[in-house]
Every structure is written in C-alpha cells, then in structure tokens.
PDB file of C-alpha atoms in Angstrom:
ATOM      1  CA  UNK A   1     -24.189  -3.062   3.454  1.00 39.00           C
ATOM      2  CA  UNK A   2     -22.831  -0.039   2.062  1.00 44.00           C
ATOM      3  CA  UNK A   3     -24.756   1.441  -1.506  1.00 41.00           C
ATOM      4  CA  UNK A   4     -21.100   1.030  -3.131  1.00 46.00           C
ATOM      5  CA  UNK A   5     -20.917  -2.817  -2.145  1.00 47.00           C
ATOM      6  CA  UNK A   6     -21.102  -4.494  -4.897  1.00 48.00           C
ATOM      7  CA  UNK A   7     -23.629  -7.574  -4.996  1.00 48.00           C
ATOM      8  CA  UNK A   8     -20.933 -10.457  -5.237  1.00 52.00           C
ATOM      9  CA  UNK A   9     -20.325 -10.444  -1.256  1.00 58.00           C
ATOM     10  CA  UNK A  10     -23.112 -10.893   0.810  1.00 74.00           C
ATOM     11  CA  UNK A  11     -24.197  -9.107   4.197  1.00 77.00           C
ATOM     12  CA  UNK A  12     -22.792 -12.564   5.728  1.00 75.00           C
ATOM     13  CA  UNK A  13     -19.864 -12.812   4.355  1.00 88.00           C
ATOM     14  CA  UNK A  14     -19.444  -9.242   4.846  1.00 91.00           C
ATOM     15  CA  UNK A  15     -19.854  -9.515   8.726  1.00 92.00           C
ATOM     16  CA  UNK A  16     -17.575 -12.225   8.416  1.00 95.00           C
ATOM     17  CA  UNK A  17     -14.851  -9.924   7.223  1.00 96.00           C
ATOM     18  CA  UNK A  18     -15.493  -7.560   9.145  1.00 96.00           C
ATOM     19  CA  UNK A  19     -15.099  -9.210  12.413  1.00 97.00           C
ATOM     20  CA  UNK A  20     -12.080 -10.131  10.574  1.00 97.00           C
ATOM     21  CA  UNK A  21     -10.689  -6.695  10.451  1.00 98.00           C
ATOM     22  CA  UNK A  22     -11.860  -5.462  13.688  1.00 98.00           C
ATOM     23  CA  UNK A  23      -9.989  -8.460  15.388  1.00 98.00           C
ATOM     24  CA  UNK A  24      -6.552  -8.067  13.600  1.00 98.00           C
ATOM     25  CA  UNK A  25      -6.690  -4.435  14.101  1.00 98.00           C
ATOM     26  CA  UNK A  26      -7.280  -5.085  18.056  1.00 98.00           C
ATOM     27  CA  UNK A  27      -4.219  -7.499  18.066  1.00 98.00           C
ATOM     28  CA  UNK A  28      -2.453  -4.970  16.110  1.00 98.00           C
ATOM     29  CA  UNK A  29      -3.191  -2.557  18.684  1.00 98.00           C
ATOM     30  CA  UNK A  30      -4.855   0.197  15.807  1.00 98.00           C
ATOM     31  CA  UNK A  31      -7.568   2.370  16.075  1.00 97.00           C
ATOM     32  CA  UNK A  32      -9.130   3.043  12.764  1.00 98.00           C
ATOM     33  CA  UNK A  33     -12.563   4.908  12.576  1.00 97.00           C
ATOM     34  CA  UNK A  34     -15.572   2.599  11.708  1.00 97.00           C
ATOM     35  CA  UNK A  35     -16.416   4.606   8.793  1.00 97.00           C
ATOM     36  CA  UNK A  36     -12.740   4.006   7.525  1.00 98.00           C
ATOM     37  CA  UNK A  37     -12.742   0.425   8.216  1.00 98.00           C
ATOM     38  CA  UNK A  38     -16.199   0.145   5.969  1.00 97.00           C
ATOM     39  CA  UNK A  39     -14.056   1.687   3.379  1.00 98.00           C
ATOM     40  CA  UNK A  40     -11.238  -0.684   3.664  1.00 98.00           C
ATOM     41  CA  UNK A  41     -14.137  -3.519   3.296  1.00 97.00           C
ATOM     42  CA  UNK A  42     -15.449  -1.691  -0.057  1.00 97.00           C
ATOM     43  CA  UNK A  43     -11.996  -1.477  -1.061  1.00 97.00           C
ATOM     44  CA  UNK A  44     -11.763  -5.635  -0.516  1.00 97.00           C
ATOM     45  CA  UNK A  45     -15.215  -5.930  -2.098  1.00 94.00           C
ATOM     46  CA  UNK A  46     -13.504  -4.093  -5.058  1.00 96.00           C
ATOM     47  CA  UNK A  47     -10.493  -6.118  -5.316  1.00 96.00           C
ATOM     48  CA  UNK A  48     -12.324  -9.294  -5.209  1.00 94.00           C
ATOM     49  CA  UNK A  49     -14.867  -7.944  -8.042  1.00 93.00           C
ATOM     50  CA  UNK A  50     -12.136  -6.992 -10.322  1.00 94.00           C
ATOM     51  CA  UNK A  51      -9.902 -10.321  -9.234  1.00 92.00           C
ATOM     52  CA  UNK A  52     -12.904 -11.980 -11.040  1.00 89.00           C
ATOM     53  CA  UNK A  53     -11.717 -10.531 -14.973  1.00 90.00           C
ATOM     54  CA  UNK A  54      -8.148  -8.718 -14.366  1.00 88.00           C
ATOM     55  CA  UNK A  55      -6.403 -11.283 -11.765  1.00 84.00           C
ATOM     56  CA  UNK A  56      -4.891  -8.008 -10.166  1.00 88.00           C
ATOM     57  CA  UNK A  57      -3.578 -10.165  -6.784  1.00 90.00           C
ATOM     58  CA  UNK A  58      -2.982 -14.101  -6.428  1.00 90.00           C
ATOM     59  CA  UNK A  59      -4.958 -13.941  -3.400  1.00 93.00           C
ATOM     60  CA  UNK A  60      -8.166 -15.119  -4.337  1.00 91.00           C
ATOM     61  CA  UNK A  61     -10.183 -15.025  -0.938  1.00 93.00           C
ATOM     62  CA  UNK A  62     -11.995 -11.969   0.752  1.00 93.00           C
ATOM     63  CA  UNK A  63     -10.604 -13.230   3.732  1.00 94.00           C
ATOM     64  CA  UNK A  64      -6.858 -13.604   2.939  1.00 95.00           C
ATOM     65  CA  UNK A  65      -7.408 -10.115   1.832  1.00 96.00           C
ATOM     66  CA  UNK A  66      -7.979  -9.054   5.286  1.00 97.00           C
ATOM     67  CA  UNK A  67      -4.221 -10.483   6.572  1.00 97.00           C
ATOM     68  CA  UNK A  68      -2.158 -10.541   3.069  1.00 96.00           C
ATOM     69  CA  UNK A  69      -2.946  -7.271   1.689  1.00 97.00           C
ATOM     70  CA  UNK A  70      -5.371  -4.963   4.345  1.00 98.00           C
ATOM     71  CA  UNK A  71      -3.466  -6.285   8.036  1.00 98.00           C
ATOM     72  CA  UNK A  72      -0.224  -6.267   6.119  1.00 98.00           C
ATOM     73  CA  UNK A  73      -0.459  -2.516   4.420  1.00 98.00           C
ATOM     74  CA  UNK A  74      -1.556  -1.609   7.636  1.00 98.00           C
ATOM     75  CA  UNK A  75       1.263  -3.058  10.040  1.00 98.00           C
ATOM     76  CA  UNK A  76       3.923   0.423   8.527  1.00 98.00           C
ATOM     77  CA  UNK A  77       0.844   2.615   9.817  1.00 98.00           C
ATOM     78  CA  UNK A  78       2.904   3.420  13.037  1.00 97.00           C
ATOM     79  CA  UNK A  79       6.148   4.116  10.981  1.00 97.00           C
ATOM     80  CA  UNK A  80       4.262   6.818   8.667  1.00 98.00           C
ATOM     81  CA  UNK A  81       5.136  10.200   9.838  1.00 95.00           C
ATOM     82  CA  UNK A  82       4.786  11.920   6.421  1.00 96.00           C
ATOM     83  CA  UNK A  83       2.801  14.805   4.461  1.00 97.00           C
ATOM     84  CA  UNK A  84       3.544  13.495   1.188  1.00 98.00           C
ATOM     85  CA  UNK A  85       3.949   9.502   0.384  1.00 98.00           C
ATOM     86  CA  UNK A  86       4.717   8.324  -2.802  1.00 98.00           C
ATOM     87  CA  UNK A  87       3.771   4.245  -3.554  1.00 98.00           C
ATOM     88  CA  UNK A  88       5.786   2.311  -6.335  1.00 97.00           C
ATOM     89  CA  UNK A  89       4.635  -0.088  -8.293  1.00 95.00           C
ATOM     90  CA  UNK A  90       1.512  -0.120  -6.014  1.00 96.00           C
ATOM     91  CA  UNK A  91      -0.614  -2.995  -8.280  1.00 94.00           C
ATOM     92  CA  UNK A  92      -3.916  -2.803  -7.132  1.00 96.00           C
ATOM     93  CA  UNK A  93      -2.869  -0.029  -4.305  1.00 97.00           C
ATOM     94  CA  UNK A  94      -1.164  -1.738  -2.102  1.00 97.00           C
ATOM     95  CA  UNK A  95      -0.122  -0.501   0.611  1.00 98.00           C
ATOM     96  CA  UNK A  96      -0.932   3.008  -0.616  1.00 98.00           C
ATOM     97  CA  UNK A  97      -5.012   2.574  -0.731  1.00 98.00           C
ATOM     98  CA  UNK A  98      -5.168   1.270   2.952  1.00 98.00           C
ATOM     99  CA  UNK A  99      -2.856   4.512   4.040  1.00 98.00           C
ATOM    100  CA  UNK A 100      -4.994   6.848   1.871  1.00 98.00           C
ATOM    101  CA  UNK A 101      -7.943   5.919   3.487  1.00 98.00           C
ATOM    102  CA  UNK A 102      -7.030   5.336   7.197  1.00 98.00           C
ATOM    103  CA  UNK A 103      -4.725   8.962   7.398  1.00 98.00           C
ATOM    104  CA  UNK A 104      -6.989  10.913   5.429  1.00 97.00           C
ATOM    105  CA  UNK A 105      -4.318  14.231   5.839  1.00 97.00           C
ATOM    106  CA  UNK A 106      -1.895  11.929   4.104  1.00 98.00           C
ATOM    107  CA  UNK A 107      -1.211  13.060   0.404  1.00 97.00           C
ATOM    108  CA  UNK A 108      -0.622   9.594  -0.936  1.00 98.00           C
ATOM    109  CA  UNK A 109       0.233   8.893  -4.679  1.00 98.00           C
ATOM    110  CA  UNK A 110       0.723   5.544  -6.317  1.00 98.00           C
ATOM    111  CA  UNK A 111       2.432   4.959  -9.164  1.00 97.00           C
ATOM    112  CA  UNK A 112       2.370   1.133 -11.533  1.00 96.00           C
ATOM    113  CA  UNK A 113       2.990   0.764 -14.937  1.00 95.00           C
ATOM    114  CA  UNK A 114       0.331  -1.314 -15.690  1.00 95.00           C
ATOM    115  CA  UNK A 115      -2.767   0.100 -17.355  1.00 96.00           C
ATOM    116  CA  UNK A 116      -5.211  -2.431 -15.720  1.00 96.00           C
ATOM    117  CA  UNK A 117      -4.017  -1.876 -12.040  1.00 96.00           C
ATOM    118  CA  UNK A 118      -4.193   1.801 -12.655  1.00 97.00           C
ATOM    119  CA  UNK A 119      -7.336   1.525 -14.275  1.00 97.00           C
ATOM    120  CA  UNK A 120      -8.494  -0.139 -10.990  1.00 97.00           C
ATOM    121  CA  UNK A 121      -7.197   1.722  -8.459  1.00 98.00           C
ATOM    122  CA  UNK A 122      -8.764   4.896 -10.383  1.00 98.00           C
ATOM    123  CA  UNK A 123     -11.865   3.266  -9.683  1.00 97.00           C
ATOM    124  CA  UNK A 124     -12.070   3.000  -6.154  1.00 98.00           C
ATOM    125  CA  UNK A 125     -10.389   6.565  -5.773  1.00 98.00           C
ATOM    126  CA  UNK A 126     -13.845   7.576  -7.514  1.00 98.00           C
ATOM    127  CA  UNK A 127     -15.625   5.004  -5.671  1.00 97.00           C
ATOM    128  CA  UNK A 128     -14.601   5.746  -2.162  1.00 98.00           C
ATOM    129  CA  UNK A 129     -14.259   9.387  -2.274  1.00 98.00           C
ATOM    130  CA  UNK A 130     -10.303   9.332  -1.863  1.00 98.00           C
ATOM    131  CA  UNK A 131      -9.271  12.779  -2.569  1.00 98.00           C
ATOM    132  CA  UNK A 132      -5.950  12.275  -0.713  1.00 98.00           C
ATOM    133  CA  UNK A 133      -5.255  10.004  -3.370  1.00 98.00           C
ATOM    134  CA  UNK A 134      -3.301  10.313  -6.731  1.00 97.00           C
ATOM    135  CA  UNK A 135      -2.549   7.630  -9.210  1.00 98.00           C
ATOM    136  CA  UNK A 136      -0.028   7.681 -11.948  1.00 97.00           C
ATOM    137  CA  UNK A 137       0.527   5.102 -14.916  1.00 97.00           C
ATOM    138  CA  UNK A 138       4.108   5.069 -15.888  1.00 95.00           C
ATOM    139  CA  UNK A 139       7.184   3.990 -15.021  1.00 95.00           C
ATOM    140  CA  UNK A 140       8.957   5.782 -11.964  1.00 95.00           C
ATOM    141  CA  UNK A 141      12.093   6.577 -13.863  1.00 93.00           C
ATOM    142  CA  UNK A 142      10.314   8.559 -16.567  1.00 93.00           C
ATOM    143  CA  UNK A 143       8.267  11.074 -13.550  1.00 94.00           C
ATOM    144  CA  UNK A 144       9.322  14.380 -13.138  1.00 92.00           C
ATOM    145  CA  UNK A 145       9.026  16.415 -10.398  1.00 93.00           C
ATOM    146  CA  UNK A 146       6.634  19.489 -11.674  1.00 80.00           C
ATOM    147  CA  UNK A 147       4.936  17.557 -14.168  1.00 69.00           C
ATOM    148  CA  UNK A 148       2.009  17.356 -14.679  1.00 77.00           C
ATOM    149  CA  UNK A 149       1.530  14.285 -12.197  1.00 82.00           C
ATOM    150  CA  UNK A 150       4.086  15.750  -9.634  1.00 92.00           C
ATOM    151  CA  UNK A 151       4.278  18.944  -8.518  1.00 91.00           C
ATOM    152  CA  UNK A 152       6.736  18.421  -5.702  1.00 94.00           C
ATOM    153  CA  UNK A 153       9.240  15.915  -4.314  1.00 97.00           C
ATOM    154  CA  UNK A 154       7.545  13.583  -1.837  1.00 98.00           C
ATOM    155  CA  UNK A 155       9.096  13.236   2.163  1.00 96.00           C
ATOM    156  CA  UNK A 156       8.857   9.689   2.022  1.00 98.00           C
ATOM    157  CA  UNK A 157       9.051   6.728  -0.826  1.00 98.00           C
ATOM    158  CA  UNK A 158       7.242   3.484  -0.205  1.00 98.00           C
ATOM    159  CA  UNK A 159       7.290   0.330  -2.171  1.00 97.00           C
ATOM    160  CA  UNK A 160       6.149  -3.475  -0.850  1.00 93.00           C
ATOM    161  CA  UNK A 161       6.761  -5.831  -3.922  1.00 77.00           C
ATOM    162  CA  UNK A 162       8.497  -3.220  -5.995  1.00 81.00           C
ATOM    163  CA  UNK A 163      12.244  -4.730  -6.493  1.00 84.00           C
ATOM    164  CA  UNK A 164      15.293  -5.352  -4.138  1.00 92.00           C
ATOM    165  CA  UNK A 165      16.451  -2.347  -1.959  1.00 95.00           C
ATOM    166  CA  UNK A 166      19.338  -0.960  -4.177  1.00 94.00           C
ATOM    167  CA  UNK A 167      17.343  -0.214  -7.342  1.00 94.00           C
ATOM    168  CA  UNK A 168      14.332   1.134  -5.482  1.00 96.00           C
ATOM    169  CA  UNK A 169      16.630   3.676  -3.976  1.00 95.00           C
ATOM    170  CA  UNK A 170      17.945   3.895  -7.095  1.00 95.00           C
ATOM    171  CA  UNK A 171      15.059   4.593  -9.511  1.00 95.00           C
ATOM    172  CA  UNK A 172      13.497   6.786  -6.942  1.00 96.00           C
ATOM    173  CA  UNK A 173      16.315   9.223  -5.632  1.00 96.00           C
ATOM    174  CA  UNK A 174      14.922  11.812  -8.002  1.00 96.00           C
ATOM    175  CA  UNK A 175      11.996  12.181  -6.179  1.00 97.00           C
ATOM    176  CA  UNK A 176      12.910  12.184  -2.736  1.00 97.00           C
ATOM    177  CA  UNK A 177      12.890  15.446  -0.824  1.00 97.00           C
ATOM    178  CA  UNK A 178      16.020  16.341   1.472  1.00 95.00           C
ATOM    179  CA  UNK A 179      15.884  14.767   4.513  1.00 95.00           C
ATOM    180  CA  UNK A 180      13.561  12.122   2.970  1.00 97.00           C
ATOM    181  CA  UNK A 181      12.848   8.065   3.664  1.00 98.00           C
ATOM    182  CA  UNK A 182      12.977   5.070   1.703  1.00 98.00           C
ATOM    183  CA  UNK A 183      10.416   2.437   3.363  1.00 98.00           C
ATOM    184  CA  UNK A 184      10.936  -0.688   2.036  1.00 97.00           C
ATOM    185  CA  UNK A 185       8.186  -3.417   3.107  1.00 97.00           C
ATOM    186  CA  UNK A 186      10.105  -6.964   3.166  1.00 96.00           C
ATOM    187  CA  UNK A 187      10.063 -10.535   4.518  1.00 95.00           C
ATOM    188  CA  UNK A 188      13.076 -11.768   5.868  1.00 95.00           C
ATOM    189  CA  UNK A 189      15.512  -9.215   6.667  1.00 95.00           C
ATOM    190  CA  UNK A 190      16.860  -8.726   3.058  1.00 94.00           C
ATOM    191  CA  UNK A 191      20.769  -8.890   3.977  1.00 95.00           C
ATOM    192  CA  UNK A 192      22.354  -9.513   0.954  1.00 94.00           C
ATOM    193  CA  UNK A 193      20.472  -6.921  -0.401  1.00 93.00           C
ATOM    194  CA  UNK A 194      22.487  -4.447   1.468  1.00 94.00           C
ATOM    195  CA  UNK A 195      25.495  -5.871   0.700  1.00 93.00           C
ATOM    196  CA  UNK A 196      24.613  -6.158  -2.950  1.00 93.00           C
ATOM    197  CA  UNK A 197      23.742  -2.607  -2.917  1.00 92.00           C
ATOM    198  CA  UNK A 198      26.347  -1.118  -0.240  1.00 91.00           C
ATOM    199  CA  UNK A 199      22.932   0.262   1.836  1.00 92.00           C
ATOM    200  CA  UNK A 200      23.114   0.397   5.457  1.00 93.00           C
ATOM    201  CA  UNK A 201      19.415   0.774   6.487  1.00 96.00           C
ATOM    202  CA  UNK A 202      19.183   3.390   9.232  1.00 96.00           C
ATOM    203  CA  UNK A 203      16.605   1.300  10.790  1.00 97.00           C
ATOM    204  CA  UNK A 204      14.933  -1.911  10.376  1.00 98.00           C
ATOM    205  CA  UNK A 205      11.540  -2.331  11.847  1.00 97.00           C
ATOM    206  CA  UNK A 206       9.802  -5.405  12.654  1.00 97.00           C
ATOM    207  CA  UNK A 207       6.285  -5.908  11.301  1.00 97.00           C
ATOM    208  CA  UNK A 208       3.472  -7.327  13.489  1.00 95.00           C
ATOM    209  CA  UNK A 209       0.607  -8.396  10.798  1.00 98.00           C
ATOM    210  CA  UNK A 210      -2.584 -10.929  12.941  1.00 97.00           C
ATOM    211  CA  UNK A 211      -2.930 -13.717  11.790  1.00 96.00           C
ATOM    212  CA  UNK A 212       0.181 -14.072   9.301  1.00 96.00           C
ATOM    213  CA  UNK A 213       2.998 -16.285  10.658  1.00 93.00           C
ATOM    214  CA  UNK A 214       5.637 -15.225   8.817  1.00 94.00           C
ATOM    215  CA  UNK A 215       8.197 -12.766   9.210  1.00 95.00           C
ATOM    216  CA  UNK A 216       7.558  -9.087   8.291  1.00 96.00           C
ATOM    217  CA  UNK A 217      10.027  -5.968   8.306  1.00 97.00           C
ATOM    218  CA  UNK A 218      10.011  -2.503   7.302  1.00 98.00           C
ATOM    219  CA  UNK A 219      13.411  -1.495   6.032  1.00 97.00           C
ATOM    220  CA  UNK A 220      14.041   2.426   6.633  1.00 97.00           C
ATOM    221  CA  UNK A 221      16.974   4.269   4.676  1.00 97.00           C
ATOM    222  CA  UNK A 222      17.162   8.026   5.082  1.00 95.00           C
ATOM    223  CA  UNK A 223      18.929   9.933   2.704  1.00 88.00           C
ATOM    224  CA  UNK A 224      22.410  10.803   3.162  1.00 70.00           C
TER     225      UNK A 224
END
C-alpha cells in the first residue's frame, strides 16, 4: 500500500481493485506503467474518501470506479493525440485526472464550477504529484485565453457529462486553437443532437470500456 493510501481501503480490497484494473486494461488492449496504474488506484482511494462528506460521483463502490469512471476515462486514450487538453466541467476530474496521469507529456487542464470538485481535484494534483495538471474554478464562458489560468488556446476540448454537443462547441469555441478538436464522450450516438445543433461530427468513434455493457462513443468535431 502506497504512504498516500488513505486508511479507509484495505491492502485486500486494494488487490482486489487492482486486479480489477489490470484486467480491464488487458481487455482494453492498454499498456499503462505500474507506477501509473498505483496512481490511478490512489486517485480511486481519493474519490471514495471524499465520496464519504462531498458526494462528488453517484458511484458509491471502489469497484464501479474501476469501469464507470477509471475504464471509461480511459477508453478516448487511443483518440488523444494532443499537447494541450482542456476538460469541461470535469467534477471530480473525470476524464481529465486518468489522462493526466497515464500521458504524463500531456498538458491537461480541467475546468468545473463547483468549489468542492475543484477543491478535490486540487487535492490529488498535490497528492499525486500531477504537474501536468491544471485546475480552474469557473465557468468556461468567463476564461480567457492569457489570463491568468490560460495562457494559450488548447489543441483539443474534452468534456464527458458536460451538456449536449451544440453548446459545448458553443461555450468553448473561444478556446480552441486552429485546426483544433471537440471530443465529446457520449452514450448512444447523440443524433438529434446534431440535428438540433446543425453539427456534422467529422468522426464518431466507438468506445470499448471492460466490463460495461452499454454503449460508448467518442464524438469528434474539428473545427471548420
């Protein structure tokens, strides 16, 4: 057990999880580092602790973490092909934490306008050692590029629970670089999204997540 574990999940239930991981990622056909998949177990660890006072995430169990929020954040990890990523409305860092941690050369930042999810995902920035990884509280239509919290437009915008495609593009164009992506994690391909919006994705990937039987897709929309 790691020295930043905290005490609330035991060396078994730890190995549990673990084996956990290391199976989905096999199906998933990733190779993470083992010192990166410890962190992404500290980072559950974390979630769970905090679950316990803030009720950051409806998923209650160490163990759904592993599929609903770790297996899941991790199924775009083939699609990222970024220097600069920006999360919004990330909640407890989700899917940006998972990125930050296994693509280390990844400048990730995640933005939620909610103190207490901030507050938290501050915490295991400084608790894992992220330093690929900046949080801002706010809300995405008040950033500015060269603020203080932005220095520079960002190559590709992700969100995963953020809103439907059309204002997500919307509220973000500001702070896409030319050339740019939109990567919008969804269910069900989100069709009358696009028509709502008049978006033609450019490509729509589909999402393989272990042990989740449900449909998953990554929505891509460059900017034109």
């Amino acid at each position: 057990m790691t020295a930043n574990m905290p005490s609330n999940l035991k060396q078994e239930a730890r190995a549990q999880l673990q084996a956990k991981l290391e199976a989905g990622l096999r199906e998933m056909g990733l190779q993470i580092m083992p010192e990166q998949q410890q962190k992404l177990l500290d980072y559950v660890a974390l979630i769970y602790k905090w679950n316990q006072v803030h009720n950051l995430t409806a998923v209650r169990e160490p163990l759904d973490m592993i599929t609903l929020h770790i297996l899941d954040s991790l199924s775009v990890l083939p699609y990222i092909e970024c220097k600069r990523l920006l999360d919004v409305g990330a909640g407890a860092g989700l899917p940006s934490i998972p990125l930050a941690i296994c693509l280390p050369e990844l400048q990730v930042t995640a933005i939620d306008a909610v103190q207490k999810k901030v507050s938290f995902m501050r915490q295991v920035k400084a608790q894992l050692g992220l330093a690929n990884f900046t949080v801002i509280h706010g809300r995405i239509e008040e950033q500015e590029v060269s603020g203080k919290d932005i220095a520079e437009k960002f190559d590709a915008i992700i969100s995963r629970a953020f809103s439907e495609i059309g204002l997500f593009v919307k509220l973000t164009r500001h702070l896409l670089a030319d050339g740019g992506v939109w990567l919008a994690m969804k269910g069900t391909i989100p069709q009358h999204e696009f028509e709502k919006s008049n978006i033609t994705p450019s490509e729509i990937k589909v999402l393989k997540v272990a042990g989740l039987d449900a449909e998953r897709h990554l929505i891509v929309v460059r900017q034109g």
